[in-house]
Amino acid sequence: MSTQVVTLNLPGAITDNGNRPLLMHEIRDLARRRNAIILAHNYQWPDVQDVADFTGDSLGLSLEAQKTDAEIIVFCGVHFMAESAKILNPEKKVLLPNLSAGCSLADSITAESLDEWKRRYPGYAVVTYVNSTAEVKAMSDICCTSANAVSIVRSLPARKILFTPDRNLGNWVKKQVPEKEIVVYDGACPTHDVLRGANISKTRSVHPDAVVFAHPECREDIIALADEVCSTTAMIERIAKYPGAKTFIVATESGIVHQMKKRYPGREFIMADGCIGCRLHCPYMKMITLADVKRALVETKFEITVEPEILASARVALDRMLAAPRDN
Ligand code: CIZ
């Protein structure tokens, strides 16, 4: 009888004999020798965050990508984020360690569907969340992230705004900026959109003194229950606002808890659905493993390219965004 060896290749698991410290050391060494910078989004696996030079939200990482002198940017995030880094750094090599790391929200709006909406709402200024393809950015007046959406919409001279593609973020902005006429596109992030107020209420009934942090990609019933509604970077910053709070309920992708625990080891962070990695787990964000990061550096994979004409127009929308202030 033959013995079958089953190798579990879970996302986030490494394949180099499980020697994580050695693999991380090799990655850091390769990054130094190749003059590469590693950027990791707050939603990445903890070990990928730990091997990076910088972790942050898409706004923070775009700013790091713009500042760097490195020749190679290894972007541990999803495709549209690496694309944005390329748009801001056309002369650099931008690598996405796993080309399958897409984004359902970005896929919810295509150039054709935006064109249809623009024709339906002529004269509206188009504000597009960065969770979108380069093509869609190129058709927009300005981009925004969850960290600056309100400031951007408020500061635009236009009164009529077409907000794309996230309907929850768009509806939240609409509430903060009632003086504008905002039409919201009907896209959503499935990881955030699946949560319901009842999940939070149930988790809160177990932790009645907990502070609730919610991302604006969550639905309105979650937002109504939250003490703070903000981007992931702002969530980390706002923990300091609650020196007496021991427990925080977090309504966003589970990867952020790693940074929260690192910075505030004495506090307790509980996912809004009551468990880590059940619903609040983005399958795309979790596609990049340490082994992928090493391969990216060894084999220069996978290089992100953007058509020059699209890049030039998308750059205008991103540069306008980067010149705007953060919401908080
Ligand atoms: O803006 C981002 O990076 C996203 C998608 C979430 C957040 O707030 O970090």
mmCIF file of C-alpha atoms and ligand atoms in Angstrom:
data_model
loop_
_atom_site.group_PDB
_atom_site.id
_atom_site.type_symbol
_atom_site.label_atom_id
_atom_site.label_comp_id
_atom_site.label_asym_id
_atom_site.label_seq_id
_atom_site.Cartn_x
_atom_site.Cartn_y
_atom_site.Cartn_z
ATOM 1 C CA MET A 1 0.000 0.000 0.000
ATOM 2 C CA SER A 2 1.473 3.377 -0.951
ATOM 3 C CA THR A 3 1.515 6.225 1.502
ATOM 4 C CA GLN A 4 0.083 9.410 0.172
ATOM 5 C CA VAL A 5 1.630 12.616 1.471
ATOM 6 C CA VAL A 6 -0.870 15.423 1.479
ATOM 7 C CA THR A 7 0.643 18.887 1.516
ATOM 8 C CA LEU A 8 -1.698 21.551 2.736
ATOM 9 C CA ASN A 9 -1.100 24.710 0.768
ATOM 10 C CA LEU A 10 -3.404 27.050 2.606
ATOM 11 C CA PRO A 11 -3.275 30.690 1.624
ATOM 12 C CA GLY A 12 -0.667 32.272 3.859
ATOM 13 C CA ALA A 13 1.042 28.969 4.525
ATOM 14 C CA ILE A 14 4.611 28.789 3.301
ATOM 15 C CA THR A 15 6.145 25.924 1.431
ATOM 16 C CA ASP A 16 9.858 26.317 2.393
ATOM 17 C CA ASN A 17 9.880 23.599 5.076
ATOM 18 C CA GLY A 18 7.877 25.947 7.286
ATOM 19 C CA ASN A 19 11.036 27.945 8.042
ATOM 20 C CA ARG A 20 9.389 31.295 8.217
ATOM 21 C CA PRO A 21 12.231 33.294 9.865
ATOM 22 C CA LEU A 22 14.704 32.032 7.241
ATOM 23 C CA LEU A 23 12.334 32.868 4.395
ATOM 24 C CA MET A 24 11.746 36.346 5.801
ATOM 25 C CA HIS A 25 15.499 36.868 6.132
ATOM 26 C CA GLU A 26 16.003 35.757 2.499
ATOM 27 C CA ILE A 27 13.294 38.138 1.310
ATOM 28 C CA ARG A 28 14.830 41.093 3.155
ATOM 29 C CA ASP A 29 18.245 40.188 1.748
ATOM 30 C CA LEU A 30 16.881 39.884 -1.801
ATOM 31 C CA ALA A 31 15.052 43.208 -1.474
ATOM 32 C CA ARG A 32 18.287 44.921 -0.422
ATOM 33 C CA ARG A 33 20.320 43.367 -3.235
ATOM 34 C CA ARG A 34 17.707 44.155 -5.890
ATOM 35 C CA ASN A 35 17.091 47.705 -4.617
ATOM 36 C CA ALA A 36 13.441 46.856 -4.041
ATOM 37 C CA ILE A 37 10.900 48.218 -1.590
ATOM 38 C CA ILE A 38 8.129 45.958 -0.264
ATOM 39 C CA LEU A 39 4.758 47.592 0.400
ATOM 40 C CA ALA A 40 1.986 45.649 2.125
ATOM 41 C CA HIS A 41 -1.652 46.581 2.592
ATOM 42 C CA ASN A 42 -3.169 46.385 6.073
ATOM 43 C CA TYR A 43 -5.329 43.461 4.866
ATOM 44 C CA GLN A 44 -2.380 41.165 3.965
ATOM 45 C CA TRP A 45 -1.386 38.061 5.972
ATOM 46 C CA PRO A 46 0.558 38.993 9.157
ATOM 47 C CA ASP A 47 3.846 37.493 7.931
ATOM 48 C CA VAL A 48 3.615 39.419 4.643
ATOM 49 C CA GLN A 49 2.965 42.628 6.614
ATOM 50 C CA ASP A 50 5.973 41.842 8.830
ATOM 51 C CA VAL A 51 8.377 41.382 5.925
ATOM 52 C CA ALA A 52 7.370 44.692 4.292
ATOM 53 C CA ASP A 53 9.148 48.040 4.495
ATOM 54 C CA PHE A 54 5.804 49.797 4.881
ATOM 55 C CA THR A 55 2.280 48.751 5.724
ATOM 56 C CA GLY A 56 -0.746 50.982 5.299
ATOM 57 C CA ASP A 57 -3.972 51.750 3.490
ATOM 58 C CA SER A 58 -4.054 52.470 -0.230
ATOM 59 C CA LEU A 59 -3.542 56.202 0.286
ATOM 60 C CA GLY A 60 -0.531 55.709 2.550
ATOM 61 C CA LEU A 61 0.992 53.109 0.227
ATOM 62 C CA SER A 62 0.448 55.319 -2.845
ATOM 63 C CA LEU A 63 2.336 58.087 -1.041
ATOM 64 C CA GLU A 64 5.169 55.686 -0.140
ATOM 65 C CA ALA A 65 5.282 54.454 -3.727
ATOM 66 C CA GLN A 66 5.642 58.037 -4.886
ATOM 67 C CA LYS A 67 8.477 58.834 -2.442
ATOM 68 C CA THR A 68 10.678 55.809 -2.948
ATOM 69 C CA ASP A 69 14.103 55.772 -4.652
ATOM 70 C CA ALA A 70 13.979 51.989 -5.030
ATOM 71 C CA GLU A 71 14.071 50.596 -8.587
ATOM 72 C CA ILE A 72 11.519 47.877 -7.872
ATOM 73 C CA ILE A 73 8.256 48.135 -5.937
ATOM 74 C CA VAL A 74 6.919 44.784 -4.730
ATOM 75 C CA PHE A 75 3.264 45.501 -4.020
ATOM 76 C CA CYS A 76 1.598 43.073 -1.626
ATOM 77 C CA GLY A 77 -2.005 44.021 -2.109
ATOM 78 C CA VAL A 78 -4.443 43.589 -4.966
ATOM 79 C CA HIS A 79 -4.093 44.331 -8.667
ATOM 80 C CA PHE A 80 -5.576 47.848 -8.722
ATOM 81 C CA MET A 81 -3.177 48.946 -5.963
ATOM 82 C CA ALA A 82 -0.114 47.735 -7.878
ATOM 83 C CA GLU A 83 -1.535 49.441 -10.960
ATOM 84 C CA SER A 84 -1.841 52.722 -9.031
ATOM 85 C CA ALA A 85 1.784 52.371 -7.911
ATOM 86 C CA LYS A 86 2.780 51.894 -11.570
ATOM 87 C CA ILE A 87 0.758 54.945 -12.652
ATOM 88 C CA LEU A 88 2.562 57.035 -10.024
ATOM 89 C CA ASN A 89 5.958 55.519 -10.895
ATOM 90 C CA PRO A 90 5.958 54.733 -14.629
ATOM 91 C CA GLU A 91 9.753 54.505 -14.703
ATOM 92 C CA LYS A 92 9.915 51.826 -11.988
ATOM 93 C CA LYS A 93 9.243 48.099 -12.101
ATOM 94 C CA VAL A 94 6.109 47.335 -10.088
ATOM 95 C CA LEU A 95 5.595 43.689 -9.167
ATOM 96 C CA LEU A 96 2.431 42.008 -7.885
ATOM 97 C CA PRO A 97 3.598 38.694 -6.336
ATOM 98 C CA ASN A 98 0.385 36.849 -7.266
ATOM 99 C CA LEU A 99 -1.375 37.884 -10.449
ATOM 100 C CA SER A 100 -4.664 36.300 -9.309
ATOM 101 C CA ALA A 101 -5.047 38.933 -6.567
ATOM 102 C CA GLY A 102 -7.930 40.886 -8.097
ATOM 103 C CA CYS A 103 -10.767 42.844 -6.493
ATOM 104 C CA SER A 104 -14.501 42.163 -6.822
ATOM 105 C CA LEU A 105 -15.330 45.809 -6.151
ATOM 106 C CA ALA A 106 -12.956 47.012 -8.885
ATOM 107 C CA ASP A 107 -14.526 44.437 -11.221
ATOM 108 C CA SER A 108 -17.996 45.841 -10.506
ATOM 109 C CA ILE A 109 -17.305 48.825 -12.752
ATOM 110 C CA THR A 110 -15.895 48.569 -16.263
ATOM 111 C CA ALA A 111 -15.058 51.313 -18.763
ATOM 112 C CA GLU A 112 -18.301 50.438 -20.604
ATOM 113 C CA SER A 113 -20.506 50.668 -17.511
ATOM 114 C CA LEU A 114 -18.928 53.956 -16.408
ATOM 115 C CA ASP A 115 -19.422 55.316 -19.921
ATOM 116 C CA GLU A 116 -23.117 54.379 -19.688
ATOM 117 C CA TRP A 117 -23.453 56.128 -16.292
ATOM 118 C CA LYS A 118 -21.634 59.230 -17.530
ATOM 119 C CA ARG A 119 -24.063 59.443 -20.452
ATOM 120 C CA ARG A 120 -26.979 59.016 -18.046
ATOM 121 C CA TYR A 121 -25.682 61.865 -15.828
ATOM 122 C CA PRO A 122 -24.106 64.446 -18.140
ATOM 123 C CA GLY A 123 -22.322 67.336 -16.419
ATOM 124 C CA TYR A 124 -21.644 65.362 -13.204
ATOM 125 C CA ALA A 125 -18.059 65.326 -11.874
ATOM 126 C CA VAL A 126 -16.888 61.714 -11.582
ATOM 127 C CA VAL A 127 -15.258 60.782 -8.250
ATOM 128 C CA THR A 128 -13.864 57.245 -8.356
ATOM 129 C CA TYR A 129 -12.710 55.199 -5.395
ATOM 130 C CA VAL A 130 -9.184 53.883 -6.003
ATOM 131 C CA ASN A 131 -10.616 50.348 -5.929
ATOM 132 C CA SER A 132 -11.016 50.520 -9.698
ATOM 133 C CA THR A 133 -9.019 49.695 -12.821
ATOM 134 C CA ALA A 134 -6.643 52.145 -14.510
ATOM 135 C CA GLU A 135 -9.114 52.404 -17.397
ATOM 136 C CA VAL A 136 -11.917 53.533 -15.073
ATOM 137 C CA LYS A 137 -9.612 55.971 -13.251
ATOM 138 C CA ALA A 138 -8.644 57.417 -16.633
ATOM 139 C CA MET A 139 -12.331 58.246 -17.281
ATOM 140 C CA SER A 140 -12.748 59.954 -13.883
ATOM 141 C CA ASP A 141 -12.207 63.549 -12.792
ATOM 142 C CA ILE A 142 -10.597 62.610 -9.488
ATOM 143 C CA CYS A 143 -9.918 59.520 -7.379
ATOM 144 C CA CYS A 144 -10.413 59.089 -3.644
ATOM 145 C CA THR A 145 -9.762 56.511 -0.942
ATOM 146 C CA SER A 146 -11.757 55.826 2.201
ATOM 147 C CA ALA A 147 -9.293 58.157 3.975
ATOM 148 C CA ASN A 148 -10.110 61.268 1.927
ATOM 149 C CA ALA A 149 -13.462 60.693 0.156
ATOM 150 C CA VAL A 150 -15.407 63.212 2.255
ATOM 151 C CA SER A 151 -12.775 65.996 1.965
ATOM 152 C CA ILE A 152 -12.471 65.436 -1.764
ATOM 153 C CA VAL A 153 -16.200 65.536 -2.504
ATOM 154 C CA ARG A 154 -16.650 68.554 -0.214
ATOM 155 C CA SER A 155 -13.818 70.514 -1.828
ATOM 156 C CA LEU A 156 -14.805 69.922 -5.466
ATOM 157 C CA PRO A 157 -16.222 73.013 -7.202
ATOM 158 C CA ALA A 158 -18.860 70.816 -8.892
ATOM 159 C CA ARG A 159 -22.188 70.419 -7.043
ATOM 160 C CA LYS A 160 -23.320 67.369 -8.980
ATOM 161 C CA ILE A 161 -21.208 64.304 -8.323
ATOM 162 C CA LEU A 162 -21.250 60.780 -9.711
ATOM 163 C CA PHE A 163 -19.585 58.598 -7.064
ATOM 164 C CA THR A 164 -18.222 55.214 -8.207
ATOM 165 C CA PRO A 165 -18.036 52.264 -7.650
ATOM 166 C CA ASP A 166 -18.721 51.594 -3.916
ATOM 167 C CA ARG A 167 -22.340 52.284 -2.960
ATOM 168 C CA ASN A 168 -21.756 52.037 0.808
ATOM 169 C CA LEU A 169 -18.856 54.484 0.789
ATOM 170 C CA GLY A 170 -20.827 56.703 -1.617
ATOM 171 C CA ASN A 171 -23.892 56.730 0.650
ATOM 172 C CA TRP A 172 -21.741 57.521 3.668
ATOM 173 C CA VAL A 173 -20.102 60.449 1.823
ATOM 174 C CA LYS A 174 -23.567 61.618 0.759
ATOM 175 C CA LYS A 175 -24.595 61.869 4.428
ATOM 176 C CA GLN A 176 -21.460 63.851 5.351
ATOM 177 C CA VAL A 177 -21.796 66.258 2.420
ATOM 178 C CA PRO A 178 -25.551 67.009 2.157
ATOM 179 C CA GLU A 179 -24.928 70.213 0.208
ATOM 180 C CA LYS A 180 -23.943 68.197 -2.895
ATOM 181 C CA GLU A 181 -26.172 66.237 -5.217
ATOM 182 C CA ILE A 182 -24.513 62.821 -5.268
ATOM 183 C CA VAL A 183 -25.513 59.912 -7.488
ATOM 184 C CA VAL A 184 -24.015 56.662 -6.240
ATOM 185 C CA TYR A 185 -23.020 53.752 -8.495
ATOM 186 C CA ASP A 186 -24.181 50.296 -7.432
ATOM 187 C CA GLY A 187 -20.954 48.408 -6.639
ATOM 188 C CA ALA A 188 -19.821 46.883 -3.336
ATOM 189 C CA CYS A 189 -17.000 44.993 -1.641
ATOM 190 C CA PRO A 190 -18.462 41.535 -0.809
ATOM 191 C CA THR A 191 -16.236 41.183 2.278
ATOM 192 C CA HIS A 192 -17.736 44.317 3.857
ATOM 193 C CA ASP A 193 -21.186 44.139 2.301
ATOM 194 C CA VAL A 194 -21.949 40.713 3.786
ATOM 195 C CA LEU A 195 -21.926 42.039 7.380
ATOM 196 C CA ARG A 196 -25.252 42.959 8.952
ATOM 197 C CA GLY A 197 -26.132 45.101 11.966
ATOM 198 C CA ALA A 198 -27.318 41.947 13.728
ATOM 199 C CA ASN A 199 -23.737 40.567 13.623
ATOM 200 C CA ILE A 200 -22.449 43.625 15.457
ATOM 201 C CA SER A 201 -25.336 43.687 17.927
ATOM 202 C CA LYS A 202 -24.681 40.032 18.775
ATOM 203 C CA THR A 203 -20.928 40.601 19.217
ATOM 204 C CA ARG A 204 -21.640 43.741 21.258
ATOM 205 C CA SER A 205 -24.048 41.895 23.546
ATOM 206 C CA VAL A 206 -21.066 39.737 24.595
ATOM 207 C CA HIS A 207 -18.776 42.794 24.939
ATOM 208 C CA PRO A 208 -21.100 45.618 25.999
ATOM 209 C CA ASP A 209 -18.283 48.123 26.730
ATOM 210 C CA ALA A 210 -16.470 47.613 23.444
ATOM 211 C CA VAL A 211 -15.779 50.475 21.029
ATOM 212 C CA VAL A 212 -16.998 49.703 17.488
ATOM 213 C CA PHE A 213 -14.835 50.661 14.484
ATOM 214 C CA ALA A 214 -16.437 50.305 11.052
ATOM 215 C CA HIS A 215 -15.062 50.841 7.571
ATOM 216 C CA PRO A 216 -17.247 53.019 5.301
ATOM 217 C CA GLU A 217 -17.458 50.105 2.812
ATOM 218 C CA CYS A 218 -19.882 48.536 5.354
ATOM 219 C CA ARG A 219 -23.653 48.852 4.970
ATOM 220 C CA GLU A 220 -25.668 51.622 6.614
ATOM 221 C CA ASP A 221 -26.937 49.469 9.500
ATOM 222 C CA ILE A 222 -23.327 48.806 10.554
ATOM 223 C CA ILE A 223 -22.378 52.472 10.193
ATOM 224 C CA ALA A 224 -25.329 53.436 12.428
ATOM 225 C CA LEU A 225 -23.990 51.212 15.229
ATOM 226 C CA ALA A 226 -20.337 52.309 14.982
ATOM 227 C CA ASP A 227 -18.490 54.678 17.306
ATOM 228 C CA GLU A 228 -15.961 55.460 14.552
ATOM 229 C CA VAL A 229 -16.303 55.169 10.771
ATOM 230 C CA CYS A 230 -12.965 55.503 9.002
ATOM 231 C CA SER A 231 -10.176 53.988 6.917
ATOM 232 C CA THR A 232 -7.931 51.289 8.387
ATOM 233 C CA THR A 233 -5.084 53.724 9.041
ATOM 234 C CA ALA A 234 -7.440 56.069 10.871
ATOM 235 C CA MET A 235 -8.737 53.093 12.915
ATOM 236 C CA ILE A 236 -5.216 52.464 14.207
ATOM 237 C CA GLU A 237 -4.792 56.158 15.019
ATOM 238 C CA ARG A 238 -8.178 56.401 16.760
ATOM 239 C CA ILE A 239 -7.429 53.664 19.287
ATOM 240 C CA ALA A 240 -5.526 56.390 21.183
ATOM 241 C CA LYS A 241 -8.797 58.329 21.535
ATOM 242 C CA TYR A 242 -10.080 55.600 23.892
ATOM 243 C CA PRO A 243 -7.416 55.199 26.613
ATOM 244 C CA GLY A 244 -9.871 53.473 28.953
ATOM 245 C CA ALA A 245 -11.284 51.020 26.420
ATOM 246 C CA LYS A 246 -10.095 47.440 26.696
ATOM 247 C CA THR A 247 -12.032 45.901 23.808
ATOM 248 C CA PHE A 248 -12.622 47.024 20.217
ATOM 249 C CA ILE A 249 -15.014 45.435 17.729
ATOM 250 C CA VAL A 250 -13.629 45.766 14.211
ATOM 251 C CA ALA A 251 -15.854 45.831 11.132
ATOM 252 C CA THR A 252 -13.403 45.546 8.246
ATOM 253 C CA GLU A 253 -11.102 42.904 6.728
ATOM 254 C CA SER A 254 -9.394 40.792 9.414
ATOM 255 C CA GLY A 255 -5.785 41.607 8.360
ATOM 256 C CA ILE A 256 -5.924 44.986 10.113
ATOM 257 C CA VAL A 257 -6.062 43.336 13.545
ATOM 258 C CA HIS A 258 -2.384 42.361 13.175
ATOM 259 C CA GLN A 259 -1.273 46.013 13.134
ATOM 260 C CA MET A 260 -3.695 46.895 15.943
ATOM 261 C CA LYS A 261 -2.377 44.114 18.195
ATOM 262 C CA LYS A 262 1.240 44.994 17.411
ATOM 263 C CA ARG A 263 0.740 48.609 18.406
ATOM 264 C CA TYR A 264 -1.636 48.010 21.325
ATOM 265 C CA PRO A 265 -0.704 44.600 22.767
ATOM 266 C CA GLY A 266 -2.703 45.217 25.952
ATOM 267 C CA ARG A 267 -6.030 45.713 24.147
ATOM 268 C CA GLU A 268 -8.453 43.184 22.763
ATOM 269 C CA PHE A 269 -9.583 43.351 19.109
ATOM 270 C CA ILE A 270 -12.572 41.265 18.061
ATOM 271 C CA MET A 271 -13.877 40.892 14.533
ATOM 272 C CA ALA A 272 -17.414 42.225 14.119
ATOM 273 C CA ASP A 273 -18.697 38.808 13.066
ATOM 274 C CA GLY A 274 -17.273 37.289 16.245
ATOM 275 C CA CYS A 275 -14.551 35.219 14.568
ATOM 276 C CA ILE A 276 -11.323 35.773 12.654
ATOM 277 C CA GLY A 277 -11.352 34.995 8.970
ATOM 278 C CA CYS A 278 -14.969 33.870 8.584
ATOM 279 C CA ARG A 279 -16.829 36.486 6.636
ATOM 280 C CA LEU A 280 -14.373 39.354 7.122
ATOM 281 C CA HIS A 281 -11.683 37.712 5.070
ATOM 282 C CA CYS A 282 -10.972 38.954 1.543
ATOM 283 C CA PRO A 283 -9.903 35.947 -0.553
ATOM 284 C CA TYR A 284 -7.958 38.181 -2.944
ATOM 285 C CA MET A 285 -6.047 40.053 -0.250
ATOM 286 C CA LYS A 286 -5.022 36.702 1.196
ATOM 287 C CA MET A 287 -3.603 35.309 -2.056
ATOM 288 C CA ILE A 288 -0.057 36.587 -1.568
ATOM 289 C CA THR A 289 2.205 34.345 0.536
ATOM 290 C CA LEU A 290 5.816 34.786 1.656
ATOM 291 C CA ALA A 291 6.820 32.220 -0.991
ATOM 292 C CA ASP A 292 5.180 34.458 -3.644
ATOM 293 C CA VAL A 293 7.083 37.505 -2.359
ATOM 294 C CA LYS A 294 10.370 35.602 -2.603
ATOM 295 C CA ARG A 295 9.544 34.399 -6.128
ATOM 296 C CA ALA A 296 8.633 37.955 -7.152
ATOM 297 C CA LEU A 297 12.091 39.140 -6.140
ATOM 298 C CA VAL A 298 13.974 36.184 -7.638
ATOM 299 C CA GLU A 299 12.089 36.000 -10.948
ATOM 300 C CA THR A 300 10.958 39.661 -11.258
ATOM 301 C CA LYS A 301 7.318 38.523 -11.292
ATOM 302 C CA PHE A 302 4.634 39.668 -12.058
ATOM 303 C CA GLU A 303 5.351 42.968 -13.701
ATOM 304 C CA ILE A 304 2.393 45.359 -13.921
ATOM 305 C CA THR A 305 2.057 47.450 -17.060
ATOM 306 C CA VAL A 306 -0.450 50.149 -18.042
ATOM 307 C CA GLU A 307 -1.049 51.479 -21.582
ATOM 308 C CA PRO A 308 0.678 54.905 -21.844
ATOM 309 C CA GLU A 309 -2.499 56.785 -22.871
ATOM 310 C CA ILE A 310 -4.536 55.293 -20.015
ATOM 311 C CA LEU A 311 -1.665 55.843 -17.616
ATOM 312 C CA ALA A 312 -1.471 59.555 -18.467
ATOM 313 C CA SER A 313 -5.214 60.176 -17.869
ATOM 314 C CA ALA A 314 -5.379 57.981 -14.750
ATOM 315 C CA ARG A 315 -2.350 59.874 -13.406
ATOM 316 C CA VAL A 316 -4.272 63.163 -13.573
ATOM 317 C CA ALA A 317 -7.098 61.692 -11.437
ATOM 318 C CA LEU A 318 -4.621 60.212 -8.931
ATOM 319 C CA ASP A 319 -2.460 63.359 -8.719
ATOM 320 C CA ARG A 320 -5.554 65.446 -7.971
ATOM 321 C CA MET A 321 -6.380 63.014 -5.166
ATOM 322 C CA LEU A 322 -2.873 63.102 -3.708
ATOM 323 C CA ALA A 323 -2.963 66.899 -3.576
ATOM 324 C CA ALA A 324 -6.125 66.778 -1.423
ATOM 325 C CA PRO A 325 -6.091 66.524 2.414
ATOM 326 C CA ARG A 326 -6.957 63.376 4.418
ATOM 327 C CA ASP A 327 -10.333 63.372 6.151
ATOM 328 C CA ASN A 328 -8.766 62.902 9.575
HETATM 329 O O1 CIZ B 1 -8.299 52.366 1.196
HETATM 330 C C1 CIZ B 1 -7.920 51.240 1.432
HETATM 331 O O2 CIZ B 1 -6.766 50.899 1.443
HETATM 332 C C2 CIZ B 1 -8.916 50.213 1.768
HETATM 333 C C3 CIZ B 1 -9.444 49.370 0.706
HETATM 334 C C4 CIZ B 1 -9.226 50.082 3.013
HETATM 335 C C5 CIZ B 1 -8.601 50.906 4.046
HETATM 336 O O3 CIZ B 1 -9.263 51.777 4.589
HETATM 337 O O4 CIZ B 1 -7.426 50.712 4.317
#
